[in-house]
Structures are given as C-alpha cells and as structure tokens.
Tab-separated table of C-alpha atoms and ligand atoms in Angstrom:
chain	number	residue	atom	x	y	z
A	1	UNK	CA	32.456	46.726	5.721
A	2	UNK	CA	34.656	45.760	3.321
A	3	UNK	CA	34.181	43.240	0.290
A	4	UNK	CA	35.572	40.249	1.772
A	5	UNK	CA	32.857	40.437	4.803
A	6	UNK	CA	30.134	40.476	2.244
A	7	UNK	CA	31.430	37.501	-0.074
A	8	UNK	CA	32.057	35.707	3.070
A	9	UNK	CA	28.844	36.311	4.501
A	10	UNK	CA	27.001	34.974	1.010
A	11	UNK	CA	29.064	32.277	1.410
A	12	UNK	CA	28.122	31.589	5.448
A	13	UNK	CA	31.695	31.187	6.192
A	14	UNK	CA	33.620	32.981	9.188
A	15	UNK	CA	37.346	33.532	8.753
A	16	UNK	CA	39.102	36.937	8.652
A	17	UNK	CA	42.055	35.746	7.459
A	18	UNK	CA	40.565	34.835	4.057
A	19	UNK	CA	40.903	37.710	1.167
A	20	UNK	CA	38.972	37.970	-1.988
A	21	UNK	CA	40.790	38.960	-5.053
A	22	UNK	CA	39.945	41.516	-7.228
A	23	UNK	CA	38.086	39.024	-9.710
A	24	UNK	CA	36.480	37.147	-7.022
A	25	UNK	CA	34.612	34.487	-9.402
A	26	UNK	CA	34.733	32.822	-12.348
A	27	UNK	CA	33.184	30.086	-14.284
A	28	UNK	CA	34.654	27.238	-15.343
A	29	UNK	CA	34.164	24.099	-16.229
A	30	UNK	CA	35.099	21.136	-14.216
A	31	UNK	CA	34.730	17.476	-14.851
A	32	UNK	CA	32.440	18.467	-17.746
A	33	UNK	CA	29.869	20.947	-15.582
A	34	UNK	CA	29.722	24.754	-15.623
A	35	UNK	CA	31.307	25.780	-12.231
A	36	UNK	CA	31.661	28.820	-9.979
A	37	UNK	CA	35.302	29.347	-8.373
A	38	UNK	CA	35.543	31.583	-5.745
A	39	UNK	CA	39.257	32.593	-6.202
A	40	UNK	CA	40.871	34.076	-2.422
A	41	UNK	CA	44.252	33.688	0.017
A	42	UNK	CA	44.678	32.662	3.107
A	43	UNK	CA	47.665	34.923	4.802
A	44	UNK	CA	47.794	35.699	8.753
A	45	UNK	CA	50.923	35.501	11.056
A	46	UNK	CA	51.529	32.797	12.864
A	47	UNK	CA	51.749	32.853	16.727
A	48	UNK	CA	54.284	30.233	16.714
A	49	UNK	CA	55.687	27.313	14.656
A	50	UNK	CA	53.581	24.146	14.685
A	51	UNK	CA	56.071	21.806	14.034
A	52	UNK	CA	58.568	23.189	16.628
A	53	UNK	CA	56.804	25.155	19.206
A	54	UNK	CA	59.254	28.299	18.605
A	55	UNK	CA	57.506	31.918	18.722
A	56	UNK	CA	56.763	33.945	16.061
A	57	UNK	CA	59.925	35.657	15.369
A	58	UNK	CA	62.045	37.081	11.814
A	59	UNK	CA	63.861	33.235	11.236
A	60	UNK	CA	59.859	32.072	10.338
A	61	UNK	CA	59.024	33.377	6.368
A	62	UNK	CA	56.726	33.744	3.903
A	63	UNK	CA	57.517	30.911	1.209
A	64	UNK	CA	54.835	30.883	-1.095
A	65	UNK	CA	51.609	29.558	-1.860
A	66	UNK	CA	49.623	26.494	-1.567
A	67	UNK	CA	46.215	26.129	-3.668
A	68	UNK	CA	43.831	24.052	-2.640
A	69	UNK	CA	40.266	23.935	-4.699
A	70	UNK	CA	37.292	23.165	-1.985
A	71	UNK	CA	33.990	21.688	-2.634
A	72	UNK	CA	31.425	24.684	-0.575
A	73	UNK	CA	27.528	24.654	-1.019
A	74	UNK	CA	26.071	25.237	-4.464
A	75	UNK	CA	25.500	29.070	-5.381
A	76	UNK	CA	22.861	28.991	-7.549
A	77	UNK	CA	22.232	25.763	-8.142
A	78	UNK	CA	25.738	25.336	-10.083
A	79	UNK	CA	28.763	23.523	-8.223
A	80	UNK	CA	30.639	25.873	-6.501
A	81	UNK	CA	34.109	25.626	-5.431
A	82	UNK	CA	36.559	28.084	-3.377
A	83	UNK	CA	39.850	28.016	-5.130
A	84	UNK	CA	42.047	29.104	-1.804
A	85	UNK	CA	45.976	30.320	-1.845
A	86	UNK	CA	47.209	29.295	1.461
A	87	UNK	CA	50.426	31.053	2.886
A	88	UNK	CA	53.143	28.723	3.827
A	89	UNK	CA	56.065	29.247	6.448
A	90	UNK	CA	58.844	28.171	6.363
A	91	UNK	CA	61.031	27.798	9.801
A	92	UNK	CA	64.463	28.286	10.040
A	93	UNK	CA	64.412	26.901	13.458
A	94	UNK	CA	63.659	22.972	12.826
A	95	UNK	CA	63.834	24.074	8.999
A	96	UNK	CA	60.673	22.734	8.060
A	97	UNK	CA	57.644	24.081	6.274
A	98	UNK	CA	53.928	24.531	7.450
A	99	UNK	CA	50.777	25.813	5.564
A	100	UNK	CA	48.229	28.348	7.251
A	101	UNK	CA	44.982	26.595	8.947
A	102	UNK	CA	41.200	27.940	8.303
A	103	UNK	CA	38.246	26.405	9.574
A	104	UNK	CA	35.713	26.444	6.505
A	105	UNK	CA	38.001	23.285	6.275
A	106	UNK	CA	40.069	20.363	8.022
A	107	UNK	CA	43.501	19.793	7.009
A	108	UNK	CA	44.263	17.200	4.212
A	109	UNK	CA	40.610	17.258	2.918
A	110	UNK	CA	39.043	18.827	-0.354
A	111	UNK	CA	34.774	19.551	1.117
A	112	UNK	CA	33.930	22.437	3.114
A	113	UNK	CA	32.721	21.578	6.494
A	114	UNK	CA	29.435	23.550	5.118
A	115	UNK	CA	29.227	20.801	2.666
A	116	UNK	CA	29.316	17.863	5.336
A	117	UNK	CA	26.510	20.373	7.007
A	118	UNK	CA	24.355	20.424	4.040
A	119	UNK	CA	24.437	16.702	3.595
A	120	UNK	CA	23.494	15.852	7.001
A	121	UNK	CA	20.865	18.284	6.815
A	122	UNK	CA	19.726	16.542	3.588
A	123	UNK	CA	19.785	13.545	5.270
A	124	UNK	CA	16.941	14.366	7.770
A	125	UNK	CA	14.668	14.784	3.940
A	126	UNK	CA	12.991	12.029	2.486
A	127	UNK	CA	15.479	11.733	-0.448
A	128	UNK	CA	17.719	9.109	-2.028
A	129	UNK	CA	21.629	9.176	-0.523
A	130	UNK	CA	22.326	9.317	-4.567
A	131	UNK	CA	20.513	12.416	-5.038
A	132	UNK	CA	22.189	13.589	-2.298
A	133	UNK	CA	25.788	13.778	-3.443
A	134	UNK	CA	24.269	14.856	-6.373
A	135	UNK	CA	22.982	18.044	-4.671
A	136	UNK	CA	26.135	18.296	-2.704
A	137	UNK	CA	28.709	17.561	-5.722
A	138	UNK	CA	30.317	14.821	-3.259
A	139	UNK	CA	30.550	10.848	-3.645
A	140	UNK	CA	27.851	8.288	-2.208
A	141	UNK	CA	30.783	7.076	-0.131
A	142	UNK	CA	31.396	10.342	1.074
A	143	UNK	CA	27.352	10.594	2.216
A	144	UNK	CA	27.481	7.028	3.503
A	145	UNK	CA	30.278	8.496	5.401
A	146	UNK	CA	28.486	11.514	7.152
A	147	UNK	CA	25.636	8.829	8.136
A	148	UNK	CA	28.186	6.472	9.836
A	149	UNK	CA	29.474	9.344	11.592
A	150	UNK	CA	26.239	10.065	13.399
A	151	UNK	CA	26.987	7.313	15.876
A	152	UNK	CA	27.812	3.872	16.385
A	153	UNK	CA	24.343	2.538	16.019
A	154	UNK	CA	24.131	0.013	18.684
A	155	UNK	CA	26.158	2.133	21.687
A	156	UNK	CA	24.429	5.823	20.944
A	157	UNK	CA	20.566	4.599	21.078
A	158	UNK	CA	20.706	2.236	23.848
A	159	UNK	CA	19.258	4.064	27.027
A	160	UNK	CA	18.953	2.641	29.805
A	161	UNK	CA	15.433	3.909	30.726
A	162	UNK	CA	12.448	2.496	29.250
A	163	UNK	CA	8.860	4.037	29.007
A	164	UNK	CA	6.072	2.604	30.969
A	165	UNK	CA	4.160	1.799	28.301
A	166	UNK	CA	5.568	0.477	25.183
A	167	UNK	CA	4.597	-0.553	21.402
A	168	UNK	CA	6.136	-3.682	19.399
A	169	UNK	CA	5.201	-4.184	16.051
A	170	UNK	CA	7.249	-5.528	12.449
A	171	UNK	CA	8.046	-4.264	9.252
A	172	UNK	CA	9.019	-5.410	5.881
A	173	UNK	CA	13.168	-5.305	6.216
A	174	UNK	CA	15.600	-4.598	3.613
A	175	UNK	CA	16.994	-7.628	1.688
A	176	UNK	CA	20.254	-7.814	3.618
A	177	UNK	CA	18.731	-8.334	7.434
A	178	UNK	CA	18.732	-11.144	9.200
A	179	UNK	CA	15.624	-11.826	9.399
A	180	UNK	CA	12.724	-10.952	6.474
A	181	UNK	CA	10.750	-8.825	9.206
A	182	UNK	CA	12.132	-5.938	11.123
A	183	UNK	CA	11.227	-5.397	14.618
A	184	UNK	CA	10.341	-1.898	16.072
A	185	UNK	CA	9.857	-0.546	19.344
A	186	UNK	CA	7.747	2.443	20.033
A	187	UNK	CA	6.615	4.451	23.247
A	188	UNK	CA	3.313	4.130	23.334
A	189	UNK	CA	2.259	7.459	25.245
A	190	UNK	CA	4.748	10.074	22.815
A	191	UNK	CA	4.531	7.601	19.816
A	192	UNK	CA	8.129	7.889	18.905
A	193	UNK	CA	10.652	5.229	17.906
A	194	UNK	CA	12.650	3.870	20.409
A	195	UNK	CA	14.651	1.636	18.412
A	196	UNK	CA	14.751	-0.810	15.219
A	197	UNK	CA	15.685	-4.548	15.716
A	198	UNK	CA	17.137	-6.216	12.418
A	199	UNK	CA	15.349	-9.606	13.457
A	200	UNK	CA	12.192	-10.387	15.456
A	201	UNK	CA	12.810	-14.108	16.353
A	202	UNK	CA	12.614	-14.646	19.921
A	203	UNK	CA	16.235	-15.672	20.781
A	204	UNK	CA	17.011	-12.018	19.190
A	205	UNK	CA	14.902	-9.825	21.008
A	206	UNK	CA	15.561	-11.992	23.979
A	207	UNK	CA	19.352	-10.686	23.661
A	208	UNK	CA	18.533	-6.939	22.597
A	209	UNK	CA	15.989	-6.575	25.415
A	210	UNK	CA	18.631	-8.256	28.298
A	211	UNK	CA	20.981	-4.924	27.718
A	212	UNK	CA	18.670	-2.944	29.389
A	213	UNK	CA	18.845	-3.144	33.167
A	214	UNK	CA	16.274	-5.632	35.001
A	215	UNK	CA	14.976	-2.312	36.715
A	216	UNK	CA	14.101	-0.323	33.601
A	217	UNK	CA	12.310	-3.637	32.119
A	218	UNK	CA	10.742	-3.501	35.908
A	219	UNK	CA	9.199	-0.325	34.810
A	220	UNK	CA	6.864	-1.067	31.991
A	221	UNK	CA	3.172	-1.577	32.578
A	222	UNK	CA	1.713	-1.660	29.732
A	223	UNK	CA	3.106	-3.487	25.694
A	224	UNK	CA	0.344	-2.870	23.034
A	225	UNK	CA	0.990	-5.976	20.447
A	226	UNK	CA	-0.158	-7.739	17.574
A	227	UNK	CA	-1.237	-11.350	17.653
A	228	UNK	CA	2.552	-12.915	17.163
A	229	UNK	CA	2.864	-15.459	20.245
A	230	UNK	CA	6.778	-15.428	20.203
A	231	UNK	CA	6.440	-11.476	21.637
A	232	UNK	CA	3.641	-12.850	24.898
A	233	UNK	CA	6.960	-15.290	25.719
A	234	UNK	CA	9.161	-12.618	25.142
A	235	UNK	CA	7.328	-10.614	27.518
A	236	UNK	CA	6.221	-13.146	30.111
A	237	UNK	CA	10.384	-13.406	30.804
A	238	UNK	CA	11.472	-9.792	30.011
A	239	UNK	CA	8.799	-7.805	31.368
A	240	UNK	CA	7.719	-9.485	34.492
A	241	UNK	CA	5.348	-6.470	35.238
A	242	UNK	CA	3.868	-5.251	31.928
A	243	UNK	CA	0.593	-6.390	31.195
A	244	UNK	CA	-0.619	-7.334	27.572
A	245	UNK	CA	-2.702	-5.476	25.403
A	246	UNK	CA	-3.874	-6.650	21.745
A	247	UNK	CA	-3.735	-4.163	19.424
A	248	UNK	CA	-7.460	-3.482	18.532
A	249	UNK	CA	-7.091	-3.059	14.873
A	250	UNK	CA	-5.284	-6.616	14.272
A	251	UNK	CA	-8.300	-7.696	16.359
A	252	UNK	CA	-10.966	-6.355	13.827
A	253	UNK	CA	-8.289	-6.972	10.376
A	254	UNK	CA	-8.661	-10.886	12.021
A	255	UNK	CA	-12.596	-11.529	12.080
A	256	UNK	CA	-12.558	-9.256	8.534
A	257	UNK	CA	-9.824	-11.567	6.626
A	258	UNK	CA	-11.619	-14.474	7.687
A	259	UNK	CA	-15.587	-13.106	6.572
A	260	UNK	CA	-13.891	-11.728	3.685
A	261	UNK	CA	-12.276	-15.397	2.563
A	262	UNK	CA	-15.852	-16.597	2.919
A	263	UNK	CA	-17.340	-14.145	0.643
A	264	UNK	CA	-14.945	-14.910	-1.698
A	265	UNK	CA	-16.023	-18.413	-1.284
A	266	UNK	CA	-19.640	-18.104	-1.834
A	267	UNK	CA	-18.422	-15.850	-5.088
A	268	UNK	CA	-16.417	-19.294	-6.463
A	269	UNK	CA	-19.812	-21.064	-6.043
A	270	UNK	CA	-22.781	-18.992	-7.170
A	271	UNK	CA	-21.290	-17.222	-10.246
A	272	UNK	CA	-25.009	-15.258	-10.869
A	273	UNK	CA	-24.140	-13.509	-7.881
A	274	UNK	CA	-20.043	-12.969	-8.383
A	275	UNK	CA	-20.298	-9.216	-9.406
A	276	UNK	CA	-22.756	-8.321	-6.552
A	277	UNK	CA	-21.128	-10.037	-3.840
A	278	UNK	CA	-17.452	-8.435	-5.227
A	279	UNK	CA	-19.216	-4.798	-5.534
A	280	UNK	CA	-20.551	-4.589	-2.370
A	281	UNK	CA	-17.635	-5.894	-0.125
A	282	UNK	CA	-17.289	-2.875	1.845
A	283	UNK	CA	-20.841	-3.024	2.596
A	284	UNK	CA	-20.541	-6.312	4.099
A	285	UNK	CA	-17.822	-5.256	6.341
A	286	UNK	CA	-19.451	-2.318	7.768
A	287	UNK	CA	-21.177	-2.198	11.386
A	288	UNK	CA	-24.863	-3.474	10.733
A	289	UNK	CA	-26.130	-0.430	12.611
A	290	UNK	CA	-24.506	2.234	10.146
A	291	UNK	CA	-26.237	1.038	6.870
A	292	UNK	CA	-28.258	2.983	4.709
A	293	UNK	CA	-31.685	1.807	5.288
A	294	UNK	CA	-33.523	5.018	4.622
A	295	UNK	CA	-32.793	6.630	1.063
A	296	UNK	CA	-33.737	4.257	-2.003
A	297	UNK	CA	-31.558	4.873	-4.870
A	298	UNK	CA	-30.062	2.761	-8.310
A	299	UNK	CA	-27.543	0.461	-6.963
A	300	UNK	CA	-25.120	-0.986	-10.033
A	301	UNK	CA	-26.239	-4.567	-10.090
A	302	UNK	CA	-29.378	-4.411	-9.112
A	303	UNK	CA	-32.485	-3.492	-10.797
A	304	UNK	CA	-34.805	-1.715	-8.731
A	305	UNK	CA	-34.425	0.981	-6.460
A	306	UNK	CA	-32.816	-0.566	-3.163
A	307	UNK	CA	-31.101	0.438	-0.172
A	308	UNK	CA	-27.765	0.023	1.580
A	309	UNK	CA	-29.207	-2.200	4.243
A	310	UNK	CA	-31.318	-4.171	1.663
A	311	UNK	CA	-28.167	-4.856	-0.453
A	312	UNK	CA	-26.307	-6.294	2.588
A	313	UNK	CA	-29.168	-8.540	3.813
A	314	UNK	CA	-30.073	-9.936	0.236
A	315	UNK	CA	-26.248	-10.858	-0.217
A	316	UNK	CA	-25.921	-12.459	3.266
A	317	UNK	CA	-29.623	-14.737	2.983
A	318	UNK	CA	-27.794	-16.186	-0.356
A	319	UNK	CA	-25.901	-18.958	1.218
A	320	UNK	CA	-26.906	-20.043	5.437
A	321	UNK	CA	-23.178	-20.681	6.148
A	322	UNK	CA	-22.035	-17.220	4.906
A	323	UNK	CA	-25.385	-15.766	7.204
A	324	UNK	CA	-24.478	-16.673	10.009
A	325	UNK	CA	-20.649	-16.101	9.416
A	326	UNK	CA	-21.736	-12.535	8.936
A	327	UNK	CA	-23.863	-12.380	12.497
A	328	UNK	CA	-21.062	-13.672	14.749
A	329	UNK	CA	-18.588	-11.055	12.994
A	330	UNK	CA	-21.139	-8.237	13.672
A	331	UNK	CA	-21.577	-9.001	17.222
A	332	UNK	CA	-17.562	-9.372	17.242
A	333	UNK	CA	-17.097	-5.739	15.799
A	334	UNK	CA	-19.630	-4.635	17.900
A	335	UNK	CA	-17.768	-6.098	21.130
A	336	UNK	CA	-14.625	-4.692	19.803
A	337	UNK	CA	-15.839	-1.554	19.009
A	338	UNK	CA	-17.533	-0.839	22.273
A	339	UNK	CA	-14.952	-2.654	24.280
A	340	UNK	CA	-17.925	-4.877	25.643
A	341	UNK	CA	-16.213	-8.078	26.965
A	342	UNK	CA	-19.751	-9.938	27.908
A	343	UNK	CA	-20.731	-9.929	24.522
A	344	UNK	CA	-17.434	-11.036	23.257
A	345	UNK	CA	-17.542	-13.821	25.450
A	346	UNK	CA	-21.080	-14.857	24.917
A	347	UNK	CA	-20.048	-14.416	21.035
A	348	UNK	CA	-16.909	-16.811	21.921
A	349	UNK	CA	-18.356	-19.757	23.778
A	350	UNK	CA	-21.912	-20.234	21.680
A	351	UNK	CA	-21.376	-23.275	19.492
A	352	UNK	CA	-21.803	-22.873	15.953
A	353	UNK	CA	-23.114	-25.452	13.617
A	354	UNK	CA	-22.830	-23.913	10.425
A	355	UNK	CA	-19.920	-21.460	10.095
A	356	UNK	CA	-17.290	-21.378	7.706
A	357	UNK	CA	-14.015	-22.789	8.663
A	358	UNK	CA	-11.903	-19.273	8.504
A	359	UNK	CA	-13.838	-18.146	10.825
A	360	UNK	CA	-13.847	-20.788	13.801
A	361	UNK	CA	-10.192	-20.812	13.355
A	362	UNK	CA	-10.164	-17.374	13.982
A	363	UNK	CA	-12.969	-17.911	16.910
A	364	UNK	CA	-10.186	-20.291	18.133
A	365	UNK	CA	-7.526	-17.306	17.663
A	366	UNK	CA	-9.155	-14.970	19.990
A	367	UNK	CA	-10.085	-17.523	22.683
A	368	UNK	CA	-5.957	-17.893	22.710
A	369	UNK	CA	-5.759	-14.502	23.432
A	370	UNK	CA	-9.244	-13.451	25.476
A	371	UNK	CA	-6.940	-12.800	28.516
A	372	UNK	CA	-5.068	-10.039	26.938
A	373	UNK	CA	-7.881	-8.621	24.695
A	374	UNK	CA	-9.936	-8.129	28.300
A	375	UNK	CA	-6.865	-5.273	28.607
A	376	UNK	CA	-7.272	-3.937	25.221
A	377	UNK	CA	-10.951	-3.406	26.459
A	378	UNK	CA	-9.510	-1.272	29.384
A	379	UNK	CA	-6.801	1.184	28.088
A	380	UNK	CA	-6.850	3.262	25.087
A	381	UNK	CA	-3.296	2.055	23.757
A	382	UNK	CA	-3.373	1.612	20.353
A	383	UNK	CA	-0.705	0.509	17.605
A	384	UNK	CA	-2.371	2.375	15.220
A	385	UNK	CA	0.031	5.252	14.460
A	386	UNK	CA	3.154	2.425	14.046
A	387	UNK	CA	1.286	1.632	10.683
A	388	UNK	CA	2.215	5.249	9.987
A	389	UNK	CA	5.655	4.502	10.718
A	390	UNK	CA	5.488	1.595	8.630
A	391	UNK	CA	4.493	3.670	5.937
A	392	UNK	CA	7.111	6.249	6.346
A	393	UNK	CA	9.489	3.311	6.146
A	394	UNK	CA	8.095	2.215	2.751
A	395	UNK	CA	8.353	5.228	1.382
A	396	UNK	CA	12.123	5.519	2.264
A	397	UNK	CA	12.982	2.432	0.943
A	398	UNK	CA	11.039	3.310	-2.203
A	399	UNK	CA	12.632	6.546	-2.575
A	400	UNK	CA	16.424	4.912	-2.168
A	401	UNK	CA	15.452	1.990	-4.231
A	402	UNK	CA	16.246	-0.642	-1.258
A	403	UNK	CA	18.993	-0.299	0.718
A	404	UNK	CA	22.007	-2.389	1.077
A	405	UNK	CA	22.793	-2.620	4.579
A	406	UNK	CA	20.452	-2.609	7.534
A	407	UNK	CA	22.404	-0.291	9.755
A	408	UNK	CA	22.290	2.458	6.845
A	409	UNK	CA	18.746	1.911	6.519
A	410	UNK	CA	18.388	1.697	10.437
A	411	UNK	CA	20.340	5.073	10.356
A	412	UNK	CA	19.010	6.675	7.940
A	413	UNK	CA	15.345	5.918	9.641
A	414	UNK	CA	16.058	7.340	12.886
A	415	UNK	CA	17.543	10.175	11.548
A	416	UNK	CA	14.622	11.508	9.238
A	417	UNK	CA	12.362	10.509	12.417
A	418	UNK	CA	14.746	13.374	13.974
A	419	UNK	CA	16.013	10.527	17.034
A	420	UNK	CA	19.149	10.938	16.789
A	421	UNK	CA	20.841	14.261	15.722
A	422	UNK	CA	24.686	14.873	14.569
A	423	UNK	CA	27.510	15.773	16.628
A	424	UNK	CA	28.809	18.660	14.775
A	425	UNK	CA	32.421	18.472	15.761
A	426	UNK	CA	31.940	14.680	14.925
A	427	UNK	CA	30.608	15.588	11.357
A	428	UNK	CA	33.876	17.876	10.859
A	429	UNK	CA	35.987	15.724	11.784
A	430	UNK	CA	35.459	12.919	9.236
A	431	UNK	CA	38.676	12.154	7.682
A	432	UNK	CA	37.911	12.667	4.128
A	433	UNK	CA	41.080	12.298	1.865
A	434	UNK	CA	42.229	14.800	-0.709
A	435	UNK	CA	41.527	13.608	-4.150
B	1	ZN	ZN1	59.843	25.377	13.505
C-alpha cells in the first residue's frame, strides 16, 4: 500500500486521485493558532469536458494548478486543514477552463464534508452550538446551518399516524416563543417525543392537532394530562374517542401544595414551634402508615428521645384546623396511592367544618376532575418520565445559555432525543461559500 492510502485512511477520506507530497504536513499558524496542513494534488484525466460535453481527447490540457485550503476534522486536537493543488483543464474545444472534482468536498466551498459530519454528530451531544464550531474550527452560522438542514421542521415531523395512547404536558419555552410555555407531545406506551408545540393556548393546538387526519385522531384511546382545562376541550373536539386520564403525580403535588401552604401558615402564627414545623416537613408529607413508630432516637428540636410517628402527631395536634387538614390529605394519598376510588369519594363529599382554605379549593379541584381521575385509577399511564424530558430540556437550554429562536431550540431538542436523524446527501450539500 502505498503512502497516500495510509494518510488518507488517518484522515477517513476516500479519493484515489488525491497524492501526498513528499513533506506531507506542516505546521503553521493561521489566524493566530498553531495549525496542521496537509499539503497534496488533485490530478486524474478527465472523461470528458464539463462545460462542453466533448470526450477526452489531445485539444483538452493540463494548465496548472488551483489551491484550495480545506477545513477537515482536527488531528490531534489542533485545526487541521488540507492544503489541495487541483489540476485544471483547459479545452480547446469551447476554449474554456475547468478544475478537477473530489468528493472530501463540494465545489465552491472551503469545509470538508467530514467537517459538516462531525458537527452534526456533535449536535446529537449535550453541548453549546458555540462550542461546537469551536471544536470544528467553523462559524456558529455555519452550525446553525447544518441544523436547518436537517429538515424543514414543520413538513419532516408531521406523520400522519398517531399512537393510541398519548402524553401532553408543558415546559418552560425559550424567550422568543409565542407563548411563555411550550407544549409537548409524547407516546405514552414508548415514551418518546412526538413533537414540540411553540404555544399551548387552545386556538394553537386546536390548529396543530387539525393537520393530522380525523382517522389518526380516531385512533387514540387513551391522553395522560395534567390538570390544565384548556387540553379536556381540546380533547373533547379533537379526540372524540380518547378517554382522559389525570396524571397521578399532579394529583398528589395538588393535595401536597395545598397541606404544605397550611403548614406554613400555622409556622406564621405559633413562632415557638417555627423550626419544628419547618424541620420536619417531609415528615408531614409522608403516608401515615410508613412512619417510624418503633426506634426512639434524638430528634433536633426536641428534647427527649422521640419517634418519627410521635414527631408527626405532636406537630399536627398543635393547631385543630391544620389536624384535620392533615387527615383528609392522608386518606387522599392513600386513595391515590392505591387507586381506591370509594375512599376518594367518601374523602370528597364529607363536609368539613374546619379545614384550611387551600385545601377545600383543592377538594373543589378534584371534584372538577373525579370523572377523569376514576381512569387514572384504571390504567397505569403515567406522565412521569415527561418530567425527565423536561429536565433534559433545562439542561440544554442551560448548556447553550438560552436560545434565540424556537425552531433551533425545537431542532436542536429532537435531534439530541435522536427523532430525527440527517440526510447525509442533504448535509453535503449545504451551500457554504468560499471565504
Ligand atoms: Zn470544452
């Protein structure tokens, strides 16, 4: 094998028309940074002239050189660049010149199509697009440029099948969307992104959701969602057939905000007991039955040896409102956690005399919604892993320090979720200019 194989090879290019020279690298320094330039010519006859069709024949020359210096993957962590001769022809048929082609790179355009490789590989990391054509010695514009070309957002996701069981739930959107919460839909049963709405008002998801076809909407049984009563209208007139299911864990985060305002309540009023009642929070919000009540230990707070249990139940008999707020959310988790709808609805319709007000309004919540949480008692949907997405998404935007535009941020979402993937040919042939 000769030399130019092997260089080629470390260089994961494939063109046997390319030859190495004698000194095949150097270093230099370009813009300011230590380089490595890969210094070889491009030479192979021609079949026939581009510009005029004619064959190959003793009227097409050899007329020099053309040097081109192209941006290829680092080597070493240090910028590398491919200083290429190419051998022009000129035709004494139409008398015009032309320049020899290579694939390692389009005509008219400076980066490797390795290069645009790398970046969109990069692109499925959890990094910042800066650090990206950092890495890749290109532009932002010329990153931002290798995301557009994945696809045109709006025509390349749209399917027109739907799962039968779906997920909605929002996110915190970049500063640019329409609307200050992002809407995403998941399938419920694979748990994987289906697609990212900039805006979850009604009228909006009313006109994303009519592109899909009346049958695929026809289709879906089951939508796990939060408590947000624009999405039960939504569904009511988009989903004729689904059936709703509450998500349990906004469920229990409900009857929790509301005991937890209470505590916080009784703290405001009865300052000898502030530090006890903040301490032991977690305590309070745990299912009666799991307590401590067995091993006595030295609490912080409290003098003498106590247990869990003993902790909760001397905090709760300090004020009768906060006592009895604390009993109807116990028999709440308990309903919720055993999916037991008679003791939900005994729990629901008992009046209360003495409970605080965050809690009957949330008592009023889930009487609003009993008919859908008797489904969330019946199917093991859950929304739960979307708050992983939700995280991933925070991340992202923390990493890229916001983002400017939705569809970039959209983009650059489904792409690190691996949804969509790039069209190689469409990658290759971005125009980028010569600079
Ligand atoms: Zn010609």
């Amino acid at each position: 094998m000769s030399q130019d194989y092997y260089i080629l090879k470390t260089l994961n290019m494939e063109d046997e028309n390319i030859h190495f020279y004698k000194e095949f690298v150097n270093e230099e320094f370009i813009n300011g940074k230590r380089c490595l330039v890969f210094k070889a010519y491009l030479t192979y006859i021609p079949e026939y002239c581009p510009k005029c069709g004619t064959c190959y024949d003793e009227k097409i020359k050899k007329h020099g050189f053309k040097n081109s210096l192209i941006k290829v993957p680092s080597v070493s962590k240090l910028n590398t660049y491919l200083s290429l001769n190419k051998q022009r022809y000129h035709c004494h048929h139409c008398n015009k010149t032309f320049t020899c082609a290579t694939n390692i790179v389009n005509y008219g355009c400076n980066i490797s199509n390795n290069t645009k490789h790398s970046i969109s590989f990069d692109l499925t990391k959890k990094v910042s697009e800066k650090d990206i054509s950092i890495n890749n010695n290109v532009s932002t514009n010329t990153v931002e440029r290798v995301i557009d070309s994945y696809f045109e957002l709006d025509s390349k996701v749209y399917k027109n099948t739907l799962p039968q069981a779906l997920s909605f739930d929002e996110f915190k959107s970049v500063k640019s969307a329409d609307g200050a919460m992002s809407f995403q839909v998941c399938n419920a049963k694979n748990r994987k992104i289906i697609d990212i709405v900039e805006d979850r008002k009604l009228n909006n998801l009313m006109k994303y959701f009519s592109r899909y076809s009346r049958q695929s909407r026809m289709n879906v049984k089951i939508i796990v969602i939060d408590m947000y009563t624009p999405y039960i209208s939504l569904i009511k007139t988009m989903f004729p057939n689904a059936s709703i299911v509450i998500d349990k864990f906004h469920l229990i985060e409900l009857i929790s905000r509301s005991l937890n305002k209470t505590r916080i309540k009784l703290m405001k009023k009865d300052k000898d007991n502030y530090n006890k009642l903040k301490r032991y929070w977690k305590n309070i919000l745990k299912p009666r039955f799991e307590l401590n009540s067995s091993s006595w230990k030295k609490y912080p707070c409290f003098k003498n040896l106590t247990t869990e249990q003993d902790i909760v139940d001397y905090l709760v008999s300090l004020d009768s409102e906060f006592e009895e707020t604390y009993q109807i959310y116990q028999d709440l988790l308990y309903a919720f956690q055993n999916n037991n709808l008679s003791v939900l609805e005994t729990t629901l319709n008992t009046k209360y005399n003495n409970i605080s007000e965050y809690m009957k309004t949330s008592i009023k919540t889930l009487k609003g919604y009993l008919e859908y949480i008797k489904n969330t008692f019946t199917t093991s949907y859950h929304n739960g892993y979307v708050e992983g997405n939700n995280n991933f998404i925070k991340v992202l935007k923390r990493i890229a320090f916001g983002f400017r535009s939705f569809t970039r941020f959209k983009a650059r979402i489904m792409i690190c979720k691996g949804l969509i993937t790039p069209k190689q040919k469409e990658v290759e042939n971005l125009a980028f200019s010569t600079s």
